[in-house]
Amino acid sequence: MEFEELYQEVILDHAGHPRNFGEMPDADAHVHGDNPMCGDEITVHLKRDGERIAALTFTGAGCSICMASASLMTQKAKARTESEARALSRNFQNLLTAEELPPGGMHLGDLQALAGVRKFPLRVKCATLAWHALEKALDGAGAEQSFHVRPDTAAE
Ligand code: ZN
């Protein structure tokens, strides 16, 4: 199997069967993000245990890229410390936006499946939506937050 096909399978698998999908009534933070350019709309629910992310789920709906990225995000960031999760988010966003990737890749595992999105700046917004929501949940400014992806940052 070609790498590209393998990656495509990871995306279809997560988009079709999102992991950690569901409400979390006792969450410490609910962050709703929407990406009007595509119609993606998700909410990330996060519960902390000190520095650690004790529980992490998401709800909502979006395109395959958005759903797969949110599903992978919850899998990868859950049980991590805040600083580990922030570093992961930074690395993932670099994977999608950096002009040049480091030789040997980014060591992001299944998240590499989304690397192909880097050729499509508008789809990058779909892939990063859940991660922006995660970061805002970690910022912890209020239990309920909402944000919109703005078109003027589409080509960053
Ligand atoms: Zn989308």
PDB file of N, CA and C in Angstrom, residues 11-98:
ATOM      1  N   ILE A  11      -7.492   9.096   7.613  1.00  0.00           N
ATOM      2  CA  ILE A  11      -8.450  10.211   7.621  1.00  0.00           C
ATOM      3  C   ILE A  11      -9.887   9.682   7.517  1.00  0.00           C
ATOM      4  N   LEU A  12     -10.124   8.776   6.595  1.00  0.00           N
ATOM      5  CA  LEU A  12     -11.486   8.249   6.421  1.00  0.00           C
ATOM      6  C   LEU A  12     -11.941   7.474   7.653  1.00  0.00           C
ATOM      7  N   ASP A  13     -11.017   6.747   8.255  1.00  0.00           N
ATOM      8  CA  ASP A  13     -11.342   5.978   9.457  1.00  0.00           C
ATOM      9  C   ASP A  13     -11.769   6.910  10.590  1.00  0.00           C
ATOM     10  N   HIS A  14     -10.972   7.944  10.851  1.00  0.00           N
ATOM     11  CA  HIS A  14     -11.293   8.863  11.952  1.00  0.00           C
ATOM     12  C   HIS A  14     -12.514   9.726  11.648  1.00  0.00           C
ATOM     13  N   ALA A  15     -12.665  10.120  10.381  1.00  0.00           N
ATOM     14  CA  ALA A  15     -13.830  10.938  10.023  1.00  0.00           C
ATOM     15  C   ALA A  15     -15.109  10.111  10.128  1.00  0.00           C
ATOM     16  N   GLY A  16     -15.029   8.844   9.754  1.00  0.00           N
ATOM     17  CA  GLY A  16     -16.198   7.973   9.777  1.00  0.00           C
ATOM     18  C   GLY A  16     -16.531   7.466  11.171  1.00  0.00           C
ATOM     19  N   HIS A  17     -15.501   7.306  11.988  1.00  0.00           N
ATOM     20  CA  HIS A  17     -15.694   6.790  13.349  1.00  0.00           C
ATOM     21  C   HIS A  17     -14.885   7.640  14.319  1.00  0.00           C
ATOM     22  N   PRO A  18     -15.325   8.877  14.546  1.00  0.00           N
ATOM     23  CA  PRO A  18     -14.513   9.773  15.386  1.00  0.00           C
ATOM     24  C   PRO A  18     -14.338   9.217  16.802  1.00  0.00           C
ATOM     25  N   ARG A  19     -13.116   9.297  17.300  1.00  0.00           N
ATOM     26  CA  ARG A  19     -12.809   8.842  18.663  1.00  0.00           C
ATOM     27  C   ARG A  19     -13.126   9.968  19.650  1.00  0.00           C
ATOM     28  N   ASN A  20     -13.469   9.583  20.856  1.00  0.00           N
ATOM     29  CA  ASN A  20     -13.734  10.564  21.923  1.00  0.00           C
ATOM     30  C   ASN A  20     -14.782  11.591  21.506  1.00  0.00           C
ATOM     31  N   PHE A  21     -15.797  11.125  20.809  1.00  0.00           N
ATOM     32  CA  PHE A  21     -16.856  12.004  20.349  1.00  0.00           C
ATOM     33  C   PHE A  21     -17.993  11.954  21.366  1.00  0.00           C
ATOM     34  N   GLY A  22     -18.346  13.093  21.944  1.00  0.00           N
ATOM     35  CA  GLY A  22     -19.461  13.122  22.885  1.00  0.00           C
ATOM     36  C   GLY A  22     -19.392  14.289  23.840  1.00  0.00           C
ATOM     37  N   GLU A  23     -20.501  14.543  24.477  1.00  0.00           N
ATOM     38  CA  GLU A  23     -20.600  15.639  25.445  1.00  0.00           C
ATOM     39  C   GLU A  23     -19.830  15.285  26.721  1.00  0.00           C
ATOM     40  N   MET A  24     -19.525  16.316  27.505  1.00  0.00           N
ATOM     41  CA  MET A  24     -18.889  16.096  28.799  1.00  0.00           C
ATOM     42  C   MET A  24     -19.479  17.102  29.785  1.00  0.00           C
ATOM     43  N   PRO A  25     -20.558  16.709  30.460  1.00  0.00           N
ATOM     44  CA  PRO A  25     -21.272  17.663  31.320  1.00  0.00           C
ATOM     45  C   PRO A  25     -20.390  18.261  32.429  1.00  0.00           C
ATOM     46  N   ASP A  26     -19.421  17.513  32.925  1.00  0.00           N
ATOM     47  CA  ASP A  26     -18.605  18.030  34.037  1.00  0.00           C
ATOM     48  C   ASP A  26     -17.266  18.589  33.564  1.00  0.00           C
ATOM     49  N   ALA A  27     -17.176  18.973  32.299  1.00  0.00           N
ATOM     50  CA  ALA A  27     -15.924  19.530  31.768  1.00  0.00           C
ATOM     51  C   ALA A  27     -15.593  20.860  32.441  1.00  0.00           C
ATOM     52  N   ASP A  28     -14.302  21.184  32.483  1.00  0.00           N
ATOM     53  CA  ASP A  28     -13.878  22.481  33.001  1.00  0.00           C
ATOM     54  C   ASP A  28     -13.981  23.555  31.923  1.00  0.00           C
ATOM     55  N   ALA A  29     -13.905  23.146  30.680  1.00  0.00           N
ATOM     56  CA  ALA A  29     -13.985  24.116  29.583  1.00  0.00           C
ATOM     57  C   ALA A  29     -14.702  23.509  28.388  1.00  0.00           C
ATOM     58  N   HIS A  30     -15.559  24.313  27.787  1.00  0.00           N
ATOM     59  CA  HIS A  30     -16.206  23.958  26.522  1.00  0.00           C
ATOM     60  C   HIS A  30     -15.828  25.076  25.553  1.00  0.00           C
ATOM     61  N   VAL A  31     -15.148  24.758  24.490  1.00  0.00           N
ATOM     62  CA  VAL A  31     -14.785  25.798  23.525  1.00  0.00           C
ATOM     63  C   VAL A  31     -15.374  25.458  22.165  1.00  0.00           C
ATOM     64  N   HIS A  32     -16.201  26.362  21.711  1.00  0.00           N
ATOM     65  CA  HIS A  32     -16.865  26.173  20.432  1.00  0.00           C
ATOM     66  C   HIS A  32     -16.116  26.963  19.369  1.00  0.00           C
ATOM     67  N   GLY A  33     -15.771  26.316  18.279  1.00  0.00           N
ATOM     68  CA  GLY A  33     -15.104  27.013  17.195  1.00  0.00           C
ATOM     69  C   GLY A  33     -15.828  26.737  15.887  1.00  0.00           C
ATOM     70  N   ASP A  34     -15.940  27.771  15.060  1.00  0.00           N
ATOM     71  CA  ASP A  34     -16.511  27.483  13.749  1.00  0.00           C
ATOM     72  C   ASP A  34     -15.690  28.111  12.653  1.00  0.00           C
ATOM     73  N   ASN A  35     -15.715  27.429  11.543  1.00  0.00           N
ATOM     74  CA  ASN A  35     -14.911  27.798  10.380  1.00  0.00           C
ATOM     75  C   ASN A  35     -15.891  28.058   9.246  1.00  0.00           C
ATOM     76  N   PRO A  36     -16.353  29.323   9.129  1.00  0.00           N
ATOM     77  CA  PRO A  36     -17.411  29.622   8.161  1.00  0.00           C
ATOM     78  C   PRO A  36     -17.000  29.375   6.709  1.00  0.00           C
ATOM     79  N   MET A  37     -15.695  29.351   6.439  1.00  0.00           N
ATOM     80  CA  MET A  37     -15.247  29.110   5.062  1.00  0.00           C
ATOM     81  C   MET A  37     -15.641  27.710   4.580  1.00  0.00           C
ATOM     82  N   CYS A  38     -15.798  26.793   5.530  1.00  0.00           N
ATOM     83  CA  CYS A  38     -16.121  25.413   5.142  1.00  0.00           C
ATOM     84  C   CYS A  38     -17.443  24.952   5.740  1.00  0.00           C
ATOM     85  N   GLY A  39     -17.822  25.561   6.873  1.00  0.00           N
ATOM     86  CA  GLY A  39     -19.027  25.114   7.562  1.00  0.00           C
ATOM     87  C   GLY A  39     -18.724  24.177   8.723  1.00  0.00           C
ATOM     88  N   ASP A  40     -17.450  24.022   9.040  1.00  0.00           N
ATOM     89  CA  ASP A  40     -17.067  23.176  10.173  1.00  0.00           C
ATOM     90  C   ASP A  40     -17.488  23.859  11.464  1.00  0.00           C
ATOM     91  N   GLU A  41     -18.045  23.095  12.370  1.00  0.00           N
ATOM     92  CA  GLU A  41     -18.469  23.650  13.647  1.00  0.00           C
ATOM     93  C   GLU A  41     -18.301  22.590  14.723  1.00  0.00           C
ATOM     94  N   ILE A  42     -17.346  22.794  15.603  1.00  0.00           N
ATOM     95  CA  ILE A  42     -17.124  21.782  16.646  1.00  0.00           C
ATOM     96  C   ILE A  42     -16.952  22.446  18.012  1.00  0.00           C
ATOM     97  N   THR A  43     -17.153  21.652  19.047  1.00  0.00           N
ATOM     98  CA  THR A  43     -16.910  22.098  20.410  1.00  0.00           C
ATOM     99  C   THR A  43     -15.977  21.091  21.079  1.00  0.00           C
ATOM    100  N   VAL A  44     -14.930  21.613  21.687  1.00  0.00           N
ATOM    101  CA  VAL A  44     -13.991  20.764  22.422  1.00  0.00           C
ATOM    102  C   VAL A  44     -14.324  20.868  23.904  1.00  0.00           C
ATOM    103  N   HIS A  45     -14.395  19.726  24.560  1.00  0.00           N
ATOM    104  CA  HIS A  45     -14.709  19.658  25.994  1.00  0.00           C
ATOM    105  C   HIS A  45     -13.483  19.116  26.716  1.00  0.00           C
ATOM    106  N   LEU A  46     -13.040  19.843  27.723  1.00  0.00           N
ATOM    107  CA  LEU A  46     -11.801  19.461  28.395  1.00  0.00           C
ATOM    108  C   LEU A  46     -11.963  19.486  29.913  1.00  0.00           C
ATOM    109  N   LYS A  47     -11.456  18.432  30.531  1.00  0.00           N
ATOM    110  CA  LYS A  47     -11.456  18.358  31.996  1.00  0.00           C
ATOM    111  C   LYS A  47     -10.014  18.195  32.450  1.00  0.00           C
ATOM    112  N   ARG A  48      -9.628  19.001  33.427  1.00  0.00           N
ATOM    113  CA  ARG A  48      -8.244  18.979  33.892  1.00  0.00           C
ATOM    114  C   ARG A  48      -8.107  18.244  35.208  1.00  0.00           C
ATOM    115  N   ASP A  49      -6.906  17.749  35.425  1.00  0.00           N
ATOM    116  CA  ASP A  49      -6.514  17.243  36.721  1.00  0.00           C
ATOM    117  C   ASP A  49      -5.160  17.881  36.990  1.00  0.00           C
ATOM    118  N   GLY A  50      -5.169  19.061  37.579  1.00  0.00           N
ATOM    119  CA  GLY A  50      -3.935  19.829  37.738  1.00  0.00           C
ATOM    120  C   GLY A  50      -3.380  20.215  36.386  1.00  0.00           C
ATOM    121  N   GLU A  51      -2.126  19.836  36.137  1.00  0.00           N
ATOM    122  CA  GLU A  51      -1.472  20.173  34.870  1.00  0.00           C
ATOM    123  C   GLU A  51      -1.906  19.236  33.748  1.00  0.00           C
ATOM    124  N   ARG A  52      -2.525  18.139  34.118  1.00  0.00           N
ATOM    125  CA  ARG A  52      -2.816  17.112  33.127  1.00  0.00           C
ATOM    126  C   ARG A  52      -4.228  17.234  32.555  1.00  0.00           C
ATOM    127  N   ILE A  53      -4.376  16.825  31.295  1.00  0.00           N
ATOM    128  CA  ILE A  53      -5.696  16.776  30.667  1.00  0.00           C
ATOM    129  C   ILE A  53      -6.309  15.428  31.045  1.00  0.00           C
ATOM    130  N   ALA A  54      -7.295  15.472  31.937  1.00  0.00           N
ATOM    131  CA  ALA A  54      -7.881  14.225  32.448  1.00  0.00           C
ATOM    132  C   ALA A  54      -8.848  13.626  31.431  1.00  0.00           C
ATOM    133  N   ALA A  55      -9.590  14.476  30.739  1.00  0.00           N
ATOM    134  CA  ALA A  55     -10.564  13.986  29.763  1.00  0.00           C
ATOM    135  C   ALA A  55     -10.703  15.014  28.658  1.00  0.00           C
ATOM    136  N   LEU A  56     -10.922  14.512  27.447  1.00  0.00           N
ATOM    137  CA  LEU A  56     -10.964  15.390  26.281  1.00  0.00           C
ATOM    138  C   LEU A  56     -11.892  14.769  25.246  1.00  0.00           C
ATOM    139  N   THR A  57     -12.953  15.482  24.915  1.00  0.00           N
ATOM    140  CA  THR A  57     -13.883  14.985  23.899  1.00  0.00           C
ATOM    141  C   THR A  57     -14.261  16.133  22.967  1.00  0.00           C
ATOM    142  N   PHE A  58     -14.964  15.801  21.897  1.00  0.00           N
ATOM    143  CA  PHE A  58     -15.476  16.864  21.035  1.00  0.00           C
ATOM    144  C   PHE A  58     -16.843  16.472  20.506  1.00  0.00           C
ATOM    145  N   THR A  59     -17.599  17.493  20.125  1.00  0.00           N
ATOM    146  CA  THR A  59     -18.897  17.303  19.498  1.00  0.00           C
ATOM    147  C   THR A  59     -18.966  18.248  18.304  1.00  0.00           C
ATOM    148  N   GLY A  60     -19.951  18.049  17.456  1.00  0.00           N
ATOM    149  CA  GLY A  60     -20.117  18.940  16.322  1.00  0.00           C
ATOM    150  C   GLY A  60     -20.022  18.194  15.014  1.00  0.00           C
ATOM    151  N   ALA A  61     -19.903  18.960  13.955  1.00  0.00           N
ATOM    152  CA  ALA A  61     -19.862  18.358  12.629  1.00  0.00           C
ATOM    153  C   ALA A  61     -18.995  19.200  11.707  1.00  0.00           C
ATOM    154  N   GLY A  62     -18.379  18.536  10.764  1.00  0.00           N
ATOM    155  CA  GLY A  62     -17.535  19.250   9.818  1.00  0.00           C
ATOM    156  C   GLY A  62     -17.141  18.322   8.690  1.00  0.00           C
ATOM    157  N   CYS A  63     -16.250  18.801   7.853  1.00  0.00           N
ATOM    158  CA  CYS A  63     -15.772  17.986   6.734  1.00  0.00           C
ATOM    159  C   CYS A  63     -14.863  16.874   7.263  1.00  0.00           C
ATOM    160  N   SER A  64     -14.484  15.980   6.393  1.00  0.00           N
ATOM    161  CA  SER A  64     -13.638  14.843   6.801  1.00  0.00           C
ATOM    162  C   SER A  64     -12.344  15.288   7.447  1.00  0.00           C
ATOM    163  N   ILE A  65     -11.723  16.323   6.876  1.00  0.00           N
ATOM    164  CA  ILE A  65     -10.441  16.795   7.407  1.00  0.00           C
ATOM    165  C   ILE A  65     -10.623  17.310   8.837  1.00  0.00           C
ATOM    166  N   CYS A  66     -11.667  18.096   9.027  1.00  0.00           N
ATOM    167  CA  CYS A  66     -11.963  18.661  10.347  1.00  0.00           C
ATOM    168  C   CYS A  66     -12.249  17.565  11.365  1.00  0.00           C
ATOM    169  N   MET A  67     -13.100  16.632  11.008  1.00  0.00           N
ATOM    170  CA  MET A  67     -13.489  15.567  11.934  1.00  0.00           C
ATOM    171  C   MET A  67     -12.312  14.645  12.248  1.00  0.00           C
ATOM    172  N   ALA A  68     -11.534  14.298  11.235  1.00  0.00           N
ATOM    173  CA  ALA A  68     -10.384  13.420  11.455  1.00  0.00           C
ATOM    174  C   ALA A  68      -9.358  14.105  12.339  1.00  0.00           C
ATOM    175  N   SER A  69      -9.142  15.396  12.099  1.00  0.00           N
ATOM    176  CA  SER A  69      -8.157  16.121  12.881  1.00  0.00           C
ATOM    177  C   SER A  69      -8.606  16.240  14.339  1.00  0.00           C
ATOM    178  N   ALA A  70      -9.896  16.510  14.556  1.00  0.00           N
ATOM    179  CA  ALA A  70     -10.421  16.632  15.923  1.00  0.00           C
ATOM    180  C   ALA A  70     -10.325  15.288  16.647  1.00  0.00           C
ATOM    181  N   SER A  71     -10.651  14.211  15.928  1.00  0.00           N
ATOM    182  CA  SER A  71     -10.581  12.877  16.521  1.00  0.00           C
ATOM    183  C   SER A  71      -9.144  12.534  16.919  1.00  0.00           C
ATOM    184  N   LEU A  72      -8.220  12.790  16.007  1.00  0.00           N
ATOM    185  CA  LEU A  72      -6.805  12.517  16.294  1.00  0.00           C
ATOM    186  C   LEU A  72      -6.299  13.412  17.429  1.00  0.00           C
ATOM    187  N   MET A  73      -6.751  14.655  17.433  1.00  0.00           N
ATOM    188  CA  MET A  73      -6.341  15.601  18.475  1.00  0.00           C
ATOM    189  C   MET A  73      -6.717  15.074  19.849  1.00  0.00           C
ATOM    190  N   THR A  74      -7.963  14.599  20.008  1.00  0.00           N
ATOM    191  CA  THR A  74      -8.386  14.115  21.324  1.00  0.00           C
ATOM    192  C   THR A  74      -7.569  12.890  21.725  1.00  0.00           C
ATOM    193  N   GLN A  75      -7.279  12.030  20.757  1.00  0.00           N
ATOM    194  CA  GLN A  75      -6.488  10.828  21.061  1.00  0.00           C
ATOM    195  C   GLN A  75      -5.082  11.175  21.517  1.00  0.00           C
ATOM    196  N   LYS A  76      -4.483  12.131  20.800  1.00  0.00           N
ATOM    197  CA  LYS A  76      -3.072  12.429  21.059  1.00  0.00           C
ATOM    198  C   LYS A  76      -2.864  13.303  22.290  1.00  0.00           C
ATOM    199  N   ALA A  77      -3.819  14.181  22.569  1.00  0.00           N
ATOM    200  CA  ALA A  77      -3.606  15.158  23.644  1.00  0.00           C
ATOM    201  C   ALA A  77      -4.126  14.679  24.995  1.00  0.00           C
ATOM    202  N   LYS A  78      -5.041  13.727  24.968  1.00  0.00           N
ATOM    203  CA  LYS A  78      -5.613  13.236  26.220  1.00  0.00           C
ATOM    204  C   LYS A  78      -4.515  12.623  27.091  1.00  0.00           C
ATOM    205  N   ALA A  79      -4.600  12.899  28.389  1.00  0.00           N
ATOM    206  CA  ALA A  79      -3.654  12.370  29.384  1.00  0.00           C
ATOM    207  C   ALA A  79      -2.288  13.045  29.334  1.00  0.00           C
ATOM    208  N   ARG A  80      -2.127  14.007  28.410  1.00  0.00           N
ATOM    209  CA  ARG A  80      -0.877  14.764  28.390  1.00  0.00           C
ATOM    210  C   ARG A  80      -0.949  15.928  29.376  1.00  0.00           C
ATOM    211  N   THR A  81       0.220  16.469  29.691  1.00  0.00           N
ATOM    212  CA  THR A  81       0.238  17.689  30.487  1.00  0.00           C
ATOM    213  C   THR A  81      -0.078  18.858  29.558  1.00  0.00           C
ATOM    214  N   GLU A  82      -0.394  19.980  30.169  1.00  0.00           N
ATOM    215  CA  GLU A  82      -0.712  21.164  29.374  1.00  0.00           C
ATOM    216  C   GLU A  82       0.443  21.524  28.440  1.00  0.00           C
ATOM    217  N   SER A  83       1.675  21.514  28.949  1.00  0.00           N
ATOM    218  CA  SER A  83       2.792  21.934  28.095  1.00  0.00           C
ATOM    219  C   SER A  83       3.050  20.922  26.985  1.00  0.00           C
ATOM    220  N   GLU A  84       2.858  19.636  27.265  1.00  0.00           N
ATOM    221  CA  GLU A  84       3.013  18.626  26.207  1.00  0.00           C
ATOM    222  C   GLU A  84       1.959  18.831  25.119  1.00  0.00           C
ATOM    223  N   ALA A  85       0.736  19.103  25.543  1.00  0.00           N
ATOM    224  CA  ALA A  85      -0.348  19.293  24.575  1.00  0.00           C
ATOM    225  C   ALA A  85      -0.110  20.536  23.730  1.00  0.00           C
ATOM    226  N   ARG A  86       0.399  21.590  24.356  1.00  0.00           N
ATOM    227  CA  ARG A  86       0.684  22.815  23.591  1.00  0.00           C
ATOM    228  C   ARG A  86       1.806  22.582  22.588  1.00  0.00           C
ATOM    229  N   ALA A  87       2.820  21.822  22.987  1.00  0.00           N
ATOM    230  CA  ALA A  87       3.945  21.528  22.083  1.00  0.00           C
ATOM    231  C   ALA A  87       3.450  20.689  20.901  1.00  0.00           C
ATOM    232  N   LEU A  88       2.592  19.735  21.197  1.00  0.00           N
ATOM    233  CA  LEU A  88       2.026  18.888  20.147  1.00  0.00           C
ATOM    234  C   LEU A  88       1.233  19.737  19.149  1.00  0.00           C
ATOM    235  N   SER A  89       0.440  20.645  19.684  1.00  0.00           N
ATOM    236  CA  SER A  89      -0.372  21.516  18.835  1.00  0.00           C
ATOM    237  C   SER A  89       0.522  22.382  17.939  1.00  0.00           C
ATOM    238  N   ARG A  90       1.594  22.911  18.527  1.00  0.00           N
ATOM    239  CA  ARG A  90       2.524  23.737  17.751  1.00  0.00           C
ATOM    240  C   ARG A  90       3.164  22.915  16.636  1.00  0.00           C
ATOM    241  N   ASN A  91       3.619  21.713  16.982  1.00  0.00           N
ATOM    242  CA  ASN A  91       4.257  20.844  15.983  1.00  0.00           C
ATOM    243  C   ASN A  91       3.294  20.489  14.863  1.00  0.00           C
ATOM    244  N   PHE A  92       2.074  20.191  15.243  1.00  0.00           N
ATOM    245  CA  PHE A  92       1.091  19.822  14.232  1.00  0.00           C
ATOM    246  C   PHE A  92       0.815  20.996  13.302  1.00  0.00           C
ATOM    247  N   GLN A  93       0.683  22.190  13.875  1.00  0.00           N
ATOM    248  CA  GLN A  93       0.411  23.355  13.031  1.00  0.00           C
ATOM    249  C   GLN A  93       1.611  23.681  12.149  1.00  0.00           C
ATOM    250  N   ASN A  94       2.809  23.418  12.651  1.00  0.00           N
ATOM    251  CA  ASN A  94       4.002  23.582  11.815  1.00  0.00           C
ATOM    252  C   ASN A  94       3.983  22.603  10.648  1.00  0.00           C
ATOM    253  N   LEU A  95       3.533  21.398  10.927  1.00  0.00           N
ATOM    254  CA  LEU A  95       3.448  20.378   9.865  1.00  0.00           C
ATOM    255  C   LEU A  95       2.603  20.894   8.708  1.00  0.00           C
ATOM    256  N   LEU A  96       1.575  21.683   9.029  1.00  0.00           N
ATOM    257  CA  LEU A  96       0.646  22.153   8.001  1.00  0.00           C
ATOM    258  C   LEU A  96       1.044  23.481   7.377  1.00  0.00           C
ATOM    259  N   THR A  97       1.868  24.263   8.069  1.00  0.00           N
ATOM    260  CA  THR A  97       2.115  25.616   7.580  1.00  0.00           C
ATOM    261  C   THR A  97       3.588  25.953   7.343  1.00  0.00           C
ATOM    262  N   ALA A  98       4.511  25.203   7.926  1.00  0.00           N
ATOM    263  CA  ALA A  98       5.920  25.546   7.765  1.00  0.00           C
ATOM    264  C   ALA A  98       6.332  25.414   6.306  1.00  0.00           C
TER     265      ALA A  98
END
